[in-house]
Amino acid sequence: MKLQQLRYIWEVAHHDLNVSATAQVLYTSQPGISKQIRLLEDELGVEVFARSGKHLTRVTPAGEAILKIAGEILRKVESIKQVAQEFSDDKKGTLTIGTTHTQARYALPSVIKKFISKYPDVALHMHQGTPTQIAEMASDGTVDFAIATEGLEHFNDLVMMPCYKWNRSILVNKNHPLAHKSKPSLEEVATFPLVTYVFGFTGRSKLDDAFKARGLTPRVVFTAADADVIKTYVRLGLGVGIVASMAINEEDKEDLVAIDASHLFEYSITKLGFRKGTYLRGFIYDFIQQFAPQLTPEIINQAVQCHSKAEVDQLFVNAELPTH
């Protein structure tokens, strides 16, 4: 069994069983990958992939179990490389982040600018997606860590730590009936069509919970993952917008009215999560603390040693989180 063979089956499984696409990513030949997979299967005595002719059709039950272990092995190999690089050059390497549009657009730019200035030889990559997608990326090692408000709690193999809390604002056109109300009630808001986030994005669950608790059924006429898209449709008069307050800038206030809605909804907490066993290089600790000052290396290491999410949560039970 070769490490290269494990890399091949892992990559094929994560490229929709497309051997040709995998070969392009790995800069090798399609026949070479197919041959090595066959050699591995012959050695193990089981098929990792089911086939129809020359095409791979699915991962077998045995393959599922093998791939899980292969992933762990490959992550350990990567950790060994990271350790070696840390000692050879602690300011050179790669940092890969998974996050949502809201974090990428509004919460991360200043941190990334400072980080790049401090670590010019670190290649920084950002993957955007749904909260579930980026949590999966952190879980399978595609990214070093994920930053999101929703979705991370569904993955038991992630160490999750709170970064900051935030709330929402109501956005309306200047001639809208709510424009002159400083503290509209939830009942008043529910009388208008709403434009807000797709379910599962940017704390949407807190919004839905607030209406449900008051026995209200809001009429959501349009949803999007991007606050800028929501603003566009508010401007078109499609409905009342509800967005993260951090997504509102001075330019928006030129033609829209932003009303603080923290009296209507509970605060949401954005969290950072990484896979247990991930080797964190010095510049990763630094990035995390720049983003969330309370997450010092000491606190992060304590969280890593916890045996459950409840233990991690207990670490931060009295923590004063910054507000965005």
PDB file of C-alpha atoms in Angstrom:
ATOM      1  CA  MET A   1       0.000   0.000   0.000  1.00  0.00           C
ATOM      2  CA  LYS A   2       1.377   3.389  -1.018  1.00  0.00           C
ATOM      3  CA  LEU A   3       0.557   6.855   0.245  1.00  0.00           C
ATOM      4  CA  GLN A   4       0.098   7.893  -3.378  1.00  0.00           C
ATOM      5  CA  GLN A   5      -2.666   5.306  -3.800  1.00  0.00           C
ATOM      6  CA  LEU A   6      -4.520   6.672  -0.781  1.00  0.00           C
ATOM      7  CA  ARG A   7      -4.207  10.175  -2.244  1.00  0.00           C
ATOM      8  CA  TYR A   8      -5.668   8.927  -5.540  1.00  0.00           C
ATOM      9  CA  ILE A   9      -8.743   7.275  -4.045  1.00  0.00           C
ATOM     10  CA  TRP A  10      -9.351  10.278  -1.775  1.00  0.00           C
ATOM     11  CA  GLU A  11      -9.145  12.759  -4.644  1.00  0.00           C
ATOM     12  CA  VAL A  12     -11.272  10.653  -6.985  1.00  0.00           C
ATOM     13  CA  ALA A  13     -13.963  10.364  -4.312  1.00  0.00           C
ATOM     14  CA  HIS A  14     -13.913  14.149  -3.891  1.00  0.00           C
ATOM     15  CA  HIS A  15     -14.071  14.865  -7.616  1.00  0.00           C
ATOM     16  CA  ASP A  16     -17.410  13.122  -8.201  1.00  0.00           C
ATOM     17  CA  LEU A  17     -15.639   9.868  -9.218  1.00  0.00           C
ATOM     18  CA  ASN A  18     -14.257  11.656 -12.275  1.00  0.00           C
ATOM     19  CA  VAL A  19     -10.816  10.151 -12.849  1.00  0.00           C
ATOM     20  CA  SER A  20     -10.043  12.512 -15.725  1.00  0.00           C
ATOM     21  CA  ALA A  21     -10.718  15.609 -13.613  1.00  0.00           C
ATOM     22  CA  THR A  22      -8.675  14.126 -10.766  1.00  0.00           C
ATOM     23  CA  ALA A  23      -5.749  13.494 -13.104  1.00  0.00           C
ATOM     24  CA  GLN A  24      -5.785  17.146 -14.179  1.00  0.00           C
ATOM     25  CA  VAL A  25      -5.790  18.382 -10.583  1.00  0.00           C
ATOM     26  CA  LEU A  26      -2.922  16.053  -9.625  1.00  0.00           C
ATOM     27  CA  TYR A  27      -0.966  16.693 -12.838  1.00  0.00           C
ATOM     28  CA  THR A  28      -0.786  13.037 -13.718  1.00  0.00           C
ATOM     29  CA  SER A  29      -2.361  10.632 -16.226  1.00  0.00           C
ATOM     30  CA  GLN A  30      -5.815   9.079 -16.062  1.00  0.00           C
ATOM     31  CA  PRO A  31      -4.527   5.550 -16.842  1.00  0.00           C
ATOM     32  CA  GLY A  32      -1.924   5.907 -14.090  1.00  0.00           C
ATOM     33  CA  ILE A  33      -4.558   6.740 -11.478  1.00  0.00           C
ATOM     34  CA  SER A  34      -6.835   3.914 -12.620  1.00  0.00           C
ATOM     35  CA  LYS A  35      -3.958   1.435 -12.485  1.00  0.00           C
ATOM     36  CA  GLN A  36      -2.934   2.459  -8.968  1.00  0.00           C
ATOM     37  CA  ILE A  37      -6.512   2.225  -7.703  1.00  0.00           C
ATOM     38  CA  ARG A  38      -6.799  -1.288  -9.142  1.00  0.00           C
ATOM     39  CA  LEU A  39      -3.490  -2.302  -7.565  1.00  0.00           C
ATOM     40  CA  LEU A  40      -4.688  -1.028  -4.189  1.00  0.00           C
ATOM     41  CA  GLU A  41      -8.013  -2.866  -4.505  1.00  0.00           C
ATOM     42  CA  ASP A  42      -6.207  -6.076  -5.498  1.00  0.00           C
ATOM     43  CA  GLU A  43      -3.929  -5.774  -2.471  1.00  0.00           C
ATOM     44  CA  LEU A  44      -6.854  -5.113  -0.103  1.00  0.00           C
ATOM     45  CA  GLY A  45      -9.098  -7.748  -1.638  1.00  0.00           C
ATOM     46  CA  VAL A  46     -12.111  -5.390  -1.854  1.00  0.00           C
ATOM     47  CA  GLU A  47     -13.362  -2.789  -4.294  1.00  0.00           C
ATOM     48  CA  VAL A  48     -13.233   0.828  -3.200  1.00  0.00           C
ATOM     49  CA  PHE A  49     -15.386   1.896  -6.157  1.00  0.00           C
ATOM     50  CA  ALA A  50     -18.184   0.097  -7.974  1.00  0.00           C
ATOM     51  CA  ARG A  51     -17.960   0.216 -11.760  1.00  0.00           C
ATOM     52  CA  SER A  52     -20.061   0.083 -14.889  1.00  0.00           C
ATOM     53  CA  GLY A  53     -17.673  -0.773 -17.678  1.00  0.00           C
ATOM     54  CA  LYS A  54     -14.735   1.609 -17.345  1.00  0.00           C
ATOM     55  CA  HIS A  55     -16.705   4.183 -15.371  1.00  0.00           C
ATOM     56  CA  LEU A  56     -16.776   4.491 -11.576  1.00  0.00           C
ATOM     57  CA  THR A  57     -20.379   4.666 -10.393  1.00  0.00           C
ATOM     58  CA  ARG A  58     -20.284   4.834  -6.592  1.00  0.00           C
ATOM     59  CA  VAL A  59     -18.197   4.283  -3.490  1.00  0.00           C
ATOM     60  CA  THR A  60     -18.731   0.806  -2.034  1.00  0.00           C
ATOM     61  CA  PRO A  61     -19.497   0.282   1.690  1.00  0.00           C
ATOM     62  CA  ALA A  62     -15.951  -1.013   2.132  1.00  0.00           C
ATOM     63  CA  GLY A  63     -14.722   2.011   0.199  1.00  0.00           C
ATOM     64  CA  GLU A  64     -16.540   4.372   2.568  1.00  0.00           C
ATOM     65  CA  ALA A  65     -14.704   2.892   5.545  1.00  0.00           C
ATOM     66  CA  ILE A  66     -11.356   2.870   3.719  1.00  0.00           C
ATOM     67  CA  LEU A  67     -11.756   6.472   2.562  1.00  0.00           C
ATOM     68  CA  LYS A  68     -12.483   7.661   6.079  1.00  0.00           C
ATOM     69  CA  ILE A  69      -9.205   6.171   7.329  1.00  0.00           C
ATOM     70  CA  ALA A  70      -7.348   7.351   4.219  1.00  0.00           C
ATOM     71  CA  GLY A  71      -8.518  10.899   4.912  1.00  0.00           C
ATOM     72  CA  GLU A  72      -7.198  10.706   8.465  1.00  0.00           C
ATOM     73  CA  ILE A  73      -3.846   9.409   7.231  1.00  0.00           C
ATOM     74  CA  LEU A  74      -3.534  12.148   4.610  1.00  0.00           C
ATOM     75  CA  ARG A  75      -4.363  14.818   7.176  1.00  0.00           C
ATOM     76  CA  LYS A  76      -1.691  13.430   9.501  1.00  0.00           C
ATOM     77  CA  VAL A  77       0.816  13.543   6.643  1.00  0.00           C
ATOM     78  CA  GLU A  78      -0.127  17.170   6.009  1.00  0.00           C
ATOM     79  CA  SER A  79       0.327  17.926   9.716  1.00  0.00           C
ATOM     80  CA  ILE A  80       3.842  16.440   9.563  1.00  0.00           C
ATOM     81  CA  LYS A  81       4.622  18.758   6.648  1.00  0.00           C
ATOM     82  CA  GLN A  82       3.210  21.708   8.579  1.00  0.00           C
ATOM     83  CA  VAL A  83       5.340  20.910  11.620  1.00  0.00           C
ATOM     84  CA  ALA A  84       8.465  20.683   9.476  1.00  0.00           C
ATOM     85  CA  GLN A  85       7.688  23.964   7.744  1.00  0.00           C
ATOM     86  CA  GLU A  86       6.975  25.696  11.056  1.00  0.00           C
ATOM     87  CA  PHE A  87      10.489  24.896  12.220  1.00  0.00           C
ATOM     88  CA  SER A  88      12.147  25.685   8.892  1.00  0.00           C
ATOM     89  CA  ASP A  89      10.293  28.973   8.260  1.00  0.00           C
ATOM     90  CA  ASP A  90       7.513  30.095  10.599  1.00  0.00           C
ATOM     91  CA  LYS A  91       6.369  32.911   8.297  1.00  0.00           C
ATOM     92  CA  LYS A  92       5.980  30.964   5.085  1.00  0.00           C
ATOM     93  CA  GLY A  93       3.234  28.553   4.062  1.00  0.00           C
ATOM     94  CA  THR A  94      -0.452  28.366   3.175  1.00  0.00           C
ATOM     95  CA  LEU A  95      -3.621  29.316   5.019  1.00  0.00           C
ATOM     96  CA  THR A  96      -6.998  28.213   3.664  1.00  0.00           C
ATOM     97  CA  ILE A  97     -10.252  29.573   5.100  1.00  0.00           C
ATOM     98  CA  GLY A  98     -13.825  28.478   4.479  1.00  0.00           C
ATOM     99  CA  THR A  99     -16.507  31.094   5.078  1.00  0.00           C
ATOM    100  CA  THR A 100     -19.799  32.612   3.956  1.00  0.00           C
ATOM    101  CA  HIS A 101     -20.369  35.703   1.844  1.00  0.00           C
ATOM    102  CA  THR A 102     -21.270  37.886   4.833  1.00  0.00           C
ATOM    103  CA  GLN A 103     -18.033  37.060   6.671  1.00  0.00           C
ATOM    104  CA  ALA A 104     -15.923  37.426   3.528  1.00  0.00           C
ATOM    105  CA  ARG A 105     -17.522  40.730   2.538  1.00  0.00           C
ATOM    106  CA  TYR A 106     -17.970  42.486   5.885  1.00  0.00           C
ATOM    107  CA  ALA A 107     -16.086  40.841   8.762  1.00  0.00           C
ATOM    108  CA  LEU A 108     -12.801  39.624   7.282  1.00  0.00           C
ATOM    109  CA  PRO A 109     -11.346  42.310   4.946  1.00  0.00           C
ATOM    110  CA  SER A 110      -9.494  44.361   7.581  1.00  0.00           C
ATOM    111  CA  VAL A 111      -8.092  41.215   9.236  1.00  0.00           C
ATOM    112  CA  ILE A 112      -6.926  39.800   5.913  1.00  0.00           C
ATOM    113  CA  LYS A 113      -5.290  43.092   4.930  1.00  0.00           C
ATOM    114  CA  LYS A 114      -3.266  43.172   8.170  1.00  0.00           C
ATOM    115  CA  PHE A 115      -2.409  39.478   7.899  1.00  0.00           C
ATOM    116  CA  ILE A 116      -1.086  39.767   4.340  1.00  0.00           C
ATOM    117  CA  SER A 117       0.989  42.778   5.344  1.00  0.00           C
ATOM    118  CA  LYS A 118       2.501  40.852   8.273  1.00  0.00           C
ATOM    119  CA  TYR A 119       2.915  37.515   6.431  1.00  0.00           C
ATOM    120  CA  PRO A 120       3.602  38.332   2.755  1.00  0.00           C
ATOM    121  CA  ASP A 121       4.992  34.841   2.137  1.00  0.00           C
ATOM    122  CA  VAL A 122       1.862  33.036   3.329  1.00  0.00           C
ATOM    123  CA  ALA A 123      -0.483  32.142   0.471  1.00  0.00           C
ATOM    124  CA  LEU A 124      -4.015  32.891   1.664  1.00  0.00           C
ATOM    125  CA  HIS A 125      -6.942  31.079   0.033  1.00  0.00           C
ATOM    126  CA  MET A 126     -10.639  31.581   0.724  1.00  0.00           C
ATOM    127  CA  HIS A 127     -13.443  29.150  -0.109  1.00  0.00           C
ATOM    128  CA  GLN A 128     -16.981  30.514   0.044  1.00  0.00           C
ATOM    129  CA  GLY A 129     -20.111  28.425   0.365  1.00  0.00           C
ATOM    130  CA  THR A 130     -23.120  27.610   2.482  1.00  0.00           C
ATOM    131  CA  PRO A 131     -22.504  27.075   6.203  1.00  0.00           C
ATOM    132  CA  THR A 132     -22.904  23.331   5.719  1.00  0.00           C
ATOM    133  CA  GLN A 133     -20.497  23.271   2.776  1.00  0.00           C
ATOM    134  CA  ILE A 134     -17.750  25.130   4.617  1.00  0.00           C
ATOM    135  CA  ALA A 135     -18.250  23.016   7.745  1.00  0.00           C
ATOM    136  CA  GLU A 136     -17.729  19.948   5.550  1.00  0.00           C
ATOM    137  CA  MET A 137     -14.550  21.551   4.172  1.00  0.00           C
ATOM    138  CA  ALA A 138     -13.217  21.996   7.703  1.00  0.00           C
ATOM    139  CA  SER A 139     -14.287  18.470   8.624  1.00  0.00           C
ATOM    140  CA  ASP A 140     -12.515  16.822   5.693  1.00  0.00           C
ATOM    141  CA  GLY A 141      -9.417  19.020   5.842  1.00  0.00           C
ATOM    142  CA  THR A 142     -10.037  21.040   2.665  1.00  0.00           C
ATOM    143  CA  VAL A 143      -9.700  24.233   4.731  1.00  0.00           C
ATOM    144  CA  ASP A 144      -7.729  24.947   7.893  1.00  0.00           C
ATOM    145  CA  PHE A 145     -10.813  26.377   9.586  1.00  0.00           C
ATOM    146  CA  ALA A 146     -14.331  27.574   8.876  1.00  0.00           C
ATOM    147  CA  ILE A 147     -16.060  30.779   9.975  1.00  0.00           C
ATOM    148  CA  ALA A 148     -19.859  30.869  10.001  1.00  0.00           C
ATOM    149  CA  THR A 149     -22.912  31.610  12.119  1.00  0.00           C
ATOM    150  CA  GLU A 150     -24.952  28.534  11.182  1.00  0.00           C
ATOM    151  CA  GLY A 151     -24.106  24.934  10.356  1.00  0.00           C
ATOM    152  CA  LEU A 152     -20.899  24.209  12.270  1.00  0.00           C
ATOM    153  CA  GLU A 153     -22.682  22.650  15.236  1.00  0.00           C
ATOM    154  CA  HIS A 154     -23.786  19.683  13.114  1.00  0.00           C
ATOM    155  CA  PHE A 155     -20.216  18.361  12.800  1.00  0.00           C
ATOM    156  CA  ASN A 156     -19.024  16.550  15.914  1.00  0.00           C
ATOM    157  CA  ASP A 157     -15.391  16.420  14.815  1.00  0.00           C
ATOM    158  CA  LEU A 158     -15.000  20.215  14.830  1.00  0.00           C
ATOM    159  CA  VAL A 159     -13.640  22.315  17.683  1.00  0.00           C
ATOM    160  CA  MET A 160     -15.907  25.386  17.670  1.00  0.00           C
ATOM    161  CA  MET A 161     -15.192  28.660  19.424  1.00  0.00           C
ATOM    162  CA  PRO A 162     -17.254  31.875  19.568  1.00  0.00           C
ATOM    163  CA  CYS A 163     -15.792  34.893  17.752  1.00  0.00           C
ATOM    164  CA  TYR A 164     -18.290  37.724  18.056  1.00  0.00           C
ATOM    165  CA  LYS A 165     -22.001  38.465  18.418  1.00  0.00           C
ATOM    166  CA  TRP A 166     -24.140  40.478  16.042  1.00  0.00           C
ATOM    167  CA  ASN A 167     -27.701  41.469  15.360  1.00  0.00           C
ATOM    168  CA  ARG A 168     -29.882  42.709  12.555  1.00  0.00           C
ATOM    169  CA  SER A 169     -31.257  45.872  11.043  1.00  0.00           C
ATOM    170  CA  ILE A 170     -34.432  46.532   9.105  1.00  0.00           C
ATOM    171  CA  LEU A 171     -33.963  48.213   5.733  1.00  0.00           C
ATOM    172  CA  VAL A 172     -36.705  50.184   3.983  1.00  0.00           C
ATOM    173  CA  ASN A 173     -37.016  52.890   1.343  1.00  0.00           C
ATOM    174  CA  LYS A 174     -37.305  56.444   2.674  1.00  0.00           C
ATOM    175  CA  ASN A 175     -40.999  56.676   1.786  1.00  0.00           C
ATOM    176  CA  HIS A 176     -41.908  53.402   3.509  1.00  0.00           C
ATOM    177  CA  PRO A 177     -44.402  53.462   6.447  1.00  0.00           C
ATOM    178  CA  LEU A 178     -41.710  52.043   8.782  1.00  0.00           C
ATOM    179  CA  ALA A 179     -39.120  54.666   7.810  1.00  0.00           C
ATOM    180  CA  HIS A 180     -40.012  56.998  10.694  1.00  0.00           C
ATOM    181  CA  LYS A 181     -40.379  54.333  13.401  1.00  0.00           C
ATOM    182  CA  SER A 182     -37.300  53.968  15.593  1.00  0.00           C
ATOM    183  CA  LYS A 183     -38.519  50.774  17.286  1.00  0.00           C
ATOM    184  CA  PRO A 184     -41.184  49.025  15.207  1.00  0.00           C
ATOM    185  CA  SER A 185     -42.833  45.981  16.753  1.00  0.00           C
ATOM    186  CA  LEU A 186     -42.493  42.519  15.308  1.00  0.00           C
ATOM    187  CA  GLU A 187     -46.228  42.614  14.548  1.00  0.00           C
ATOM    188  CA  GLU A 188     -45.736  45.790  12.476  1.00  0.00           C
ATOM    189  CA  VAL A 189     -42.829  44.272  10.576  1.00  0.00           C
ATOM    190  CA  ALA A 190     -44.834  41.093   9.860  1.00  0.00           C
ATOM    191  CA  THR A 191     -47.556  43.089   8.063  1.00  0.00           C
ATOM    192  CA  PHE A 192     -45.150  43.774   5.184  1.00  0.00           C
ATOM    193  CA  PRO A 193     -43.545  41.383   2.683  1.00  0.00           C
ATOM    194  CA  LEU A 194     -39.994  40.526   3.773  1.00  0.00           C
ATOM    195  CA  VAL A 195     -36.716  40.221   1.913  1.00  0.00           C
ATOM    196  CA  THR A 196     -34.029  38.388   3.877  1.00  0.00           C
ATOM    197  CA  TYR A 197     -31.458  35.594   4.015  1.00  0.00           C
ATOM    198  CA  VAL A 198     -31.902  32.075   2.718  1.00  0.00           C
ATOM    199  CA  PHE A 199     -32.659  29.629   5.526  1.00  0.00           C
ATOM    200  CA  GLY A 200     -29.406  28.283   6.983  1.00  0.00           C
ATOM    201  CA  PHE A 201     -27.485  31.485   6.232  1.00  0.00           C
ATOM    202  CA  THR A 202     -26.384  34.339   8.482  1.00  0.00           C
ATOM    203  CA  GLY A 203     -28.418  33.635  11.578  1.00  0.00           C
ATOM    204  CA  ARG A 204     -31.690  33.133   9.717  1.00  0.00           C
ATOM    205  CA  SER A 205     -32.862  30.641  12.363  1.00  0.00           C
ATOM    206  CA  LYS A 206     -32.920  33.374  15.048  1.00  0.00           C
ATOM    207  CA  LEU A 207     -35.137  35.483  12.827  1.00  0.00           C
ATOM    208  CA  ASP A 208     -37.591  32.649  12.228  1.00  0.00           C
ATOM    209  CA  ASP A 209     -37.623  31.762  15.930  1.00  0.00           C
ATOM    210  CA  ALA A 210     -38.566  35.326  16.893  1.00  0.00           C
ATOM    211  CA  PHE A 211     -41.634  35.357  14.634  1.00  0.00           C
ATOM    212  CA  LYS A 212     -42.649  31.864  15.704  1.00  0.00           C
ATOM    213  CA  ALA A 213     -42.436  32.771  19.411  1.00  0.00           C
ATOM    214  CA  ARG A 214     -44.970  35.563  18.818  1.00  0.00           C
ATOM    215  CA  GLY A 215     -47.284  33.338  16.792  1.00  0.00           C
ATOM    216  CA  LEU A 216     -46.548  35.268  13.610  1.00  0.00           C
ATOM    217  CA  THR A 217     -46.106  33.900  10.095  1.00  0.00           C
ATOM    218  CA  PRO A 218     -44.031  36.375   8.093  1.00  0.00           C
ATOM    219  CA  ARG A 219     -44.516  36.620   4.340  1.00  0.00           C
ATOM    220  CA  VAL A 220     -41.006  36.138   2.994  1.00  0.00           C
ATOM    221  CA  VAL A 221     -41.216  37.003  -0.703  1.00  0.00           C
ATOM    222  CA  PHE A 222     -37.532  36.861  -1.616  1.00  0.00           C
ATOM    223  CA  THR A 223     -34.408  35.282  -0.094  1.00  0.00           C
ATOM    224  CA  ALA A 224     -30.717  35.519  -0.928  1.00  0.00           C
ATOM    225  CA  ALA A 225     -27.373  34.546   0.592  1.00  0.00           C
ATOM    226  CA  ASP A 226     -25.891  37.955  -0.200  1.00  0.00           C
ATOM    227  CA  ALA A 227     -26.870  41.098   1.758  1.00  0.00           C
ATOM    228  CA  ASP A 228     -26.048  43.284  -1.244  1.00  0.00           C
ATOM    229  CA  VAL A 229     -28.607  41.377  -3.310  1.00  0.00           C
ATOM    230  CA  ILE A 230     -31.189  41.838  -0.547  1.00  0.00           C
ATOM    231  CA  LYS A 231     -30.522  45.604  -0.584  1.00  0.00           C
ATOM    232  CA  THR A 232     -31.071  45.696  -4.339  1.00  0.00           C
ATOM    233  CA  TYR A 233     -34.546  44.227  -4.024  1.00  0.00           C
ATOM    234  CA  VAL A 234     -35.452  46.471  -1.115  1.00  0.00           C
ATOM    235  CA  ARG A 235     -34.587  49.417  -3.370  1.00  0.00           C
ATOM    236  CA  LEU A 236     -36.926  47.966  -5.994  1.00  0.00           C
ATOM    237  CA  GLY A 237     -39.742  48.036  -3.449  1.00  0.00           C
ATOM    238  CA  LEU A 238     -40.095  44.265  -3.227  1.00  0.00           C
ATOM    239  CA  GLY A 239     -40.325  44.298   0.560  1.00  0.00           C
ATOM    240  CA  VAL A 240     -38.799  45.130   3.936  1.00  0.00           C
ATOM    241  CA  GLY A 241     -35.209  43.946   4.213  1.00  0.00           C
ATOM    242  CA  ILE A 242     -33.756  42.254   7.272  1.00  0.00           C
ATOM    243  CA  VAL A 243     -29.963  41.984   7.146  1.00  0.00           C
ATOM    244  CA  ALA A 244     -26.977  41.764   9.478  1.00  0.00           C
ATOM    245  CA  SER A 245     -26.240  45.243  10.832  1.00  0.00           C
ATOM    246  CA  MET A 246     -22.579  44.848   9.846  1.00  0.00           C
ATOM    247  CA  ALA A 247     -23.713  44.663   6.201  1.00  0.00           C
ATOM    248  CA  ILE A 248     -24.989  48.250   6.203  1.00  0.00           C
ATOM    249  CA  ASN A 249     -22.590  51.032   5.184  1.00  0.00           C
ATOM    250  CA  GLU A 250     -22.854  54.787   4.834  1.00  0.00           C
ATOM    251  CA  GLU A 251     -23.610  54.573   1.116  1.00  0.00           C
ATOM    252  CA  ASP A 252     -26.707  52.485   1.846  1.00  0.00           C
ATOM    253  CA  LYS A 253     -28.078  55.266   4.039  1.00  0.00           C
ATOM    254  CA  GLU A 254     -28.160  57.673   1.102  1.00  0.00           C
ATOM    255  CA  ASP A 255     -31.349  56.100  -0.244  1.00  0.00           C
ATOM    256  CA  LEU A 256     -32.379  53.575   2.428  1.00  0.00           C
ATOM    257  CA  VAL A 257     -33.368  53.855   6.076  1.00  0.00           C
ATOM    258  CA  ALA A 258     -31.700  51.409   8.461  1.00  0.00           C
ATOM    259  CA  ILE A 259     -33.564  50.669  11.700  1.00  0.00           C
ATOM    260  CA  ASP A 260     -31.805  48.829  14.515  1.00  0.00           C
ATOM    261  CA  ALA A 261     -33.708  45.584  15.164  1.00  0.00           C
ATOM    262  CA  SER A 262     -31.812  44.317  18.199  1.00  0.00           C
ATOM    263  CA  HIS A 263     -34.967  44.806  20.290  1.00  0.00           C
ATOM    264  CA  LEU A 264     -36.745  42.262  18.068  1.00  0.00           C
ATOM    265  CA  PHE A 265     -34.217  39.456  17.655  1.00  0.00           C
ATOM    266  CA  GLU A 266     -31.724  37.589  19.827  1.00  0.00           C
ATOM    267  CA  TYR A 267     -28.058  38.133  19.097  1.00  0.00           C
ATOM    268  CA  SER A 268     -26.414  35.552  16.852  1.00  0.00           C
ATOM    269  CA  ILE A 269     -22.888  34.302  17.455  1.00  0.00           C
ATOM    270  CA  THR A 270     -20.388  33.727  14.681  1.00  0.00           C
ATOM    271  CA  LYS A 271     -18.076  30.808  15.388  1.00  0.00           C
ATOM    272  CA  LEU A 272     -14.783  29.483  14.118  1.00  0.00           C
ATOM    273  CA  GLY A 273     -14.344  25.729  13.764  1.00  0.00           C
ATOM    274  CA  PHE A 274     -11.484  23.421  12.858  1.00  0.00           C
ATOM    275  CA  ARG A 275     -11.086  19.674  12.815  1.00  0.00           C
ATOM    276  CA  LYS A 276      -9.794  18.010  15.964  1.00  0.00           C
ATOM    277  CA  GLY A 277      -6.168  17.040  15.431  1.00  0.00           C
ATOM    278  CA  THR A 278      -5.456  19.900  13.008  1.00  0.00           C
ATOM    279  CA  TYR A 279      -1.942  21.251  13.436  1.00  0.00           C
ATOM    280  CA  LEU A 280      -2.171  25.014  13.875  1.00  0.00           C
ATOM    281  CA  ARG A 281       0.886  26.898  12.760  1.00  0.00           C
ATOM    282  CA  GLY A 282       1.946  30.112  14.489  1.00  0.00           C
ATOM    283  CA  PHE A 283       0.498  32.380  11.815  1.00  0.00           C
ATOM    284  CA  ILE A 284      -2.855  30.556  12.065  1.00  0.00           C
ATOM    285  CA  TYR A 285      -3.019  31.330  15.789  1.00  0.00           C
ATOM    286  CA  ASP A 286      -2.163  34.923  14.896  1.00  0.00           C
ATOM    287  CA  PHE A 287      -4.910  35.185  12.263  1.00  0.00           C
ATOM    288  CA  ILE A 288      -7.513  33.773  14.650  1.00  0.00           C
ATOM    289  CA  GLN A 289      -6.580  36.217  17.403  1.00  0.00           C
ATOM    290  CA  GLN A 290      -6.666  39.155  14.996  1.00  0.00           C
ATOM    291  CA  PHE A 291     -10.188  38.116  14.014  1.00  0.00           C
ATOM    292  CA  ALA A 292     -11.333  37.316  17.575  1.00  0.00           C
ATOM    293  CA  PRO A 293      -8.997  38.881  20.192  1.00  0.00           C
ATOM    294  CA  GLN A 294     -10.371  36.716  23.013  1.00  0.00           C
ATOM    295  CA  LEU A 295      -9.198  33.560  21.218  1.00  0.00           C
ATOM    296  CA  THR A 296      -5.626  33.573  22.469  1.00  0.00           C
ATOM    297  CA  PRO A 297      -3.317  30.608  21.759  1.00  0.00           C
ATOM    298  CA  GLU A 298      -3.786  29.512  25.378  1.00  0.00           C
ATOM    299  CA  ILE A 299      -7.587  29.512  25.105  1.00  0.00           C
ATOM    300  CA  ILE A 300      -7.479  27.717  21.738  1.00  0.00           C
ATOM    301  CA  ASN A 301      -5.228  25.009  23.177  1.00  0.00           C
ATOM    302  CA  GLN A 302      -7.591  24.587  26.123  1.00  0.00           C
ATOM    303  CA  ALA A 303     -10.506  24.173  23.712  1.00  0.00           C
ATOM    304  CA  VAL A 304      -8.572  21.532  21.778  1.00  0.00           C
ATOM    305  CA  GLN A 305      -8.120  19.519  24.986  1.00  0.00           C
ATOM    306  CA  CYS A 306     -11.856  19.500  25.746  1.00  0.00           C
ATOM    307  CA  HIS A 307     -13.697  16.214  25.274  1.00  0.00           C
ATOM    308  CA  SER A 308     -17.084  17.628  24.278  1.00  0.00           C
ATOM    309  CA  LYS A 309     -18.804  20.694  22.863  1.00  0.00           C
ATOM    310  CA  ALA A 310     -20.295  21.324  26.285  1.00  0.00           C
ATOM    311  CA  GLU A 311     -16.781  21.590  27.761  1.00  0.00           C
ATOM    312  CA  VAL A 312     -15.751  24.036  25.044  1.00  0.00           C
ATOM    313  CA  ASP A 313     -18.882  26.120  25.634  1.00  0.00           C
ATOM    314  CA  GLN A 314     -18.082  26.201  29.352  1.00  0.00           C
ATOM    315  CA  LEU A 315     -14.730  27.831  28.581  1.00  0.00           C
ATOM    316  CA  PHE A 316     -16.557  30.813  27.130  1.00  0.00           C
ATOM    317  CA  VAL A 317     -19.591  30.960  29.405  1.00  0.00           C
ATOM    318  CA  ASN A 318     -18.455  34.237  30.988  1.00  0.00           C
ATOM    319  CA  ALA A 319     -16.529  35.591  28.009  1.00  0.00           C
ATOM    320  CA  GLU A 320     -17.319  39.108  26.792  1.00  0.00           C
ATOM    321  CA  LEU A 321     -17.684  38.740  23.060  1.00  0.00           C
ATOM    322  CA  PRO A 322     -17.065  41.728  20.788  1.00  0.00           C
ATOM    323  CA  THR A 323     -20.075  43.026  18.869  1.00  0.00           C
ATOM    324  CA  HIS A 324     -20.117  43.637  15.102  1.00  0.00           C
TER     325      HIS A 324
END
